[in-house]
Amino acid sequence: ISKVEWTNPHSYLYVDVKDDQGNVVSWACEGGAPNALSRRGFRHNDIKIGDTVTIDGYGAKDGSHLMDARRITLSDGRSFYSGSPGDGGPGDPGKSE
């Protein structure tokens, strides 16, 4: 984690990852509103700069380094759903293809 924005209407985690060539690339990972995350048991103080996390989600169609973060797994193994129901992403039962 390189940066945390715990603000409404969406939270953002910024993570640095290595691409296929070994270059570090920063990704913005959009999650639900802080209040929704807190209700799911995920609190701002659960993460800090430098933490290693696993984020499952899907990338922006335009190829930018932005993704919808559906599930965040912390290094201690705790996992939280961070998406929004009906977000229209892959696998969303409400999405028409």
CSV table of C-alpha atoms in Angstrom, one decimal:
chain,number,residue,atom,x,y,z
A,1,ILE,CA,0.0,0.0,0.0
A,2,SER,CA,1.4,3.3,-1.0
A,3,LYS,CA,-1.5,5.6,-0.2
A,4,VAL,CA,-5.0,5.4,1.4
A,5,GLU,CA,-7.9,7.7,0.7
A,6,TRP,CA,-10.7,6.9,3.2
A,7,THR,CA,-13.2,9.4,1.9
A,8,ASN,CA,-16.7,9.5,0.6
A,9,PRO,CA,-18.3,8.5,-1.7
A,10,HIS,CA,-15.6,5.8,-2.4
A,11,SER,CA,-12.4,4.8,-0.7
A,12,TYR,CA,-9.2,4.3,-2.7
A,13,LEU,CA,-6.2,2.2,-1.9
A,14,TYR,CA,-3.1,2.8,-4.0
A,15,VAL,CA,-0.8,-0.2,-4.5
A,16,ASP,CA,2.6,-0.5,-6.1
A,17,VAL,CA,3.0,-3.7,-8.2
A,18,LYS,CA,5.7,-5.0,-10.5
A,19,ASP,CA,4.7,-5.3,-14.2
A,20,ASP,CA,5.9,-8.1,-16.5
A,21,GLN,CA,9.2,-6.2,-17.1
A,22,GLY,CA,9.9,-5.7,-13.4
A,23,ASN,CA,8.9,-2.0,-13.4
A,24,VAL,CA,6.9,-0.7,-10.4
A,25,VAL,CA,3.4,0.5,-11.5
A,26,SER,CA,1.0,2.3,-9.1
A,27,TRP,CA,-2.6,1.1,-9.3
A,28,ALA,CA,-5.6,3.0,-7.8
A,29,CYS,CA,-8.1,0.5,-6.3
A,30,GLU,CA,-11.6,1.9,-5.8
A,31,GLY,CA,-13.6,0.4,-3.0
A,32,GLY,CA,-16.9,1.1,-1.3
A,33,ALA,CA,-17.8,4.1,1.0
A,34,PRO,CA,-15.9,4.1,4.3
A,35,ASN,CA,-19.2,3.6,6.2
A,36,ALA,CA,-20.1,0.5,4.2
A,37,LEU,CA,-16.6,-0.9,4.7
A,38,SER,CA,-16.8,-0.2,8.4
A,39,ARG,CA,-20.1,-2.1,8.6
A,40,ARG,CA,-18.4,-5.1,7.0
A,41,GLY,CA,-15.7,-4.9,9.7
A,42,PHE,CA,-13.0,-3.2,7.6
A,43,ARG,CA,-11.6,-0.2,9.4
A,44,HIS,CA,-9.1,2.5,8.3
A,45,ASN,CA,-6.6,1.5,11.0
A,46,ASP,CA,-6.6,-2.1,9.6
A,47,ILE,CA,-4.2,-0.9,6.9
A,48,LYS,CA,-1.2,1.3,6.7
A,49,ILE,CA,1.4,2.5,4.2
A,50,GLY,CA,3.8,-0.3,3.4
A,51,ASP,CA,1.4,-3.2,4.1
A,52,THR,CA,1.1,-6.0,1.6
A,53,VAL,CA,-2.4,-6.9,0.5
A,54,THR,CA,-4.1,-9.0,-2.2
A,55,ILE,CA,-6.9,-7.2,-4.1
A,56,ASP,CA,-9.3,-9.1,-6.4
A,57,GLY,CA,-11.2,-7.0,-8.8
A,58,TYR,CA,-11.3,-5.9,-12.4
A,59,GLY,CA,-9.5,-3.2,-14.3
A,60,ALA,CA,-10.8,-0.2,-16.1
A,61,LYS,CA,-11.8,-0.8,-19.8
A,62,ASP,CA,-9.6,2.1,-20.9
A,63,GLY,CA,-6.4,0.3,-19.8
A,64,SER,CA,-5.6,2.8,-17.1
A,65,HIS,CA,-4.2,1.6,-13.8
A,66,LEU,CA,-7.5,1.9,-12.1
A,67,MET,CA,-9.5,-1.1,-10.8
A,68,ASP,CA,-12.7,-1.8,-8.9
A,69,ALA,CA,-11.5,-3.6,-5.8
A,70,ARG,CA,-14.1,-6.3,-5.0
A,71,ARG,CA,-12.2,-8.2,-2.3
A,72,ILE,CA,-9.3,-7.1,-0.2
A,73,THR,CA,-7.2,-9.7,1.7
A,74,LEU,CA,-4.9,-8.4,4.4
A,75,SER,CA,-1.5,-10.0,5.2
A,76,ASP,CA,-3.0,-11.5,8.3
A,77,GLY,CA,-5.6,-13.4,6.2
A,78,ARG,CA,-8.6,-11.3,7.0
A,79,SER,CA,-10.7,-10.7,3.8
A,80,PHE,CA,-13.3,-8.0,3.2
A,81,TYR,CA,-15.8,-7.4,0.4
A,82,SER,CA,-15.1,-3.9,-0.8
A,83,GLY,CA,-17.3,-3.6,-3.8
A,84,SER,CA,-20.8,-2.3,-4.3
A,85,PRO,CA,-23.7,-4.6,-5.0
A,86,GLY,CA,-24.8,-4.3,-8.6
A,87,ASP,CA,-21.6,-2.6,-9.7
A,88,GLY,CA,-21.9,-3.9,-13.2
A,89,GLY,CA,-18.5,-5.7,-13.2
A,90,PRO,CA,-17.8,-9.2,-14.4
A,91,GLY,CA,-19.9,-11.8,-12.7
A,92,ASP,CA,-22.5,-9.3,-11.5
A,93,PRO,CA,-25.8,-11.0,-11.7
A,94,GLY,CA,-27.5,-7.7,-12.5
A,95,LYS,CA,-25.3,-7.0,-15.5
A,96,SER,CA,-26.7,-7.6,-19.0
A,97,GLU,CA,-24.1,-8.6,-21.5
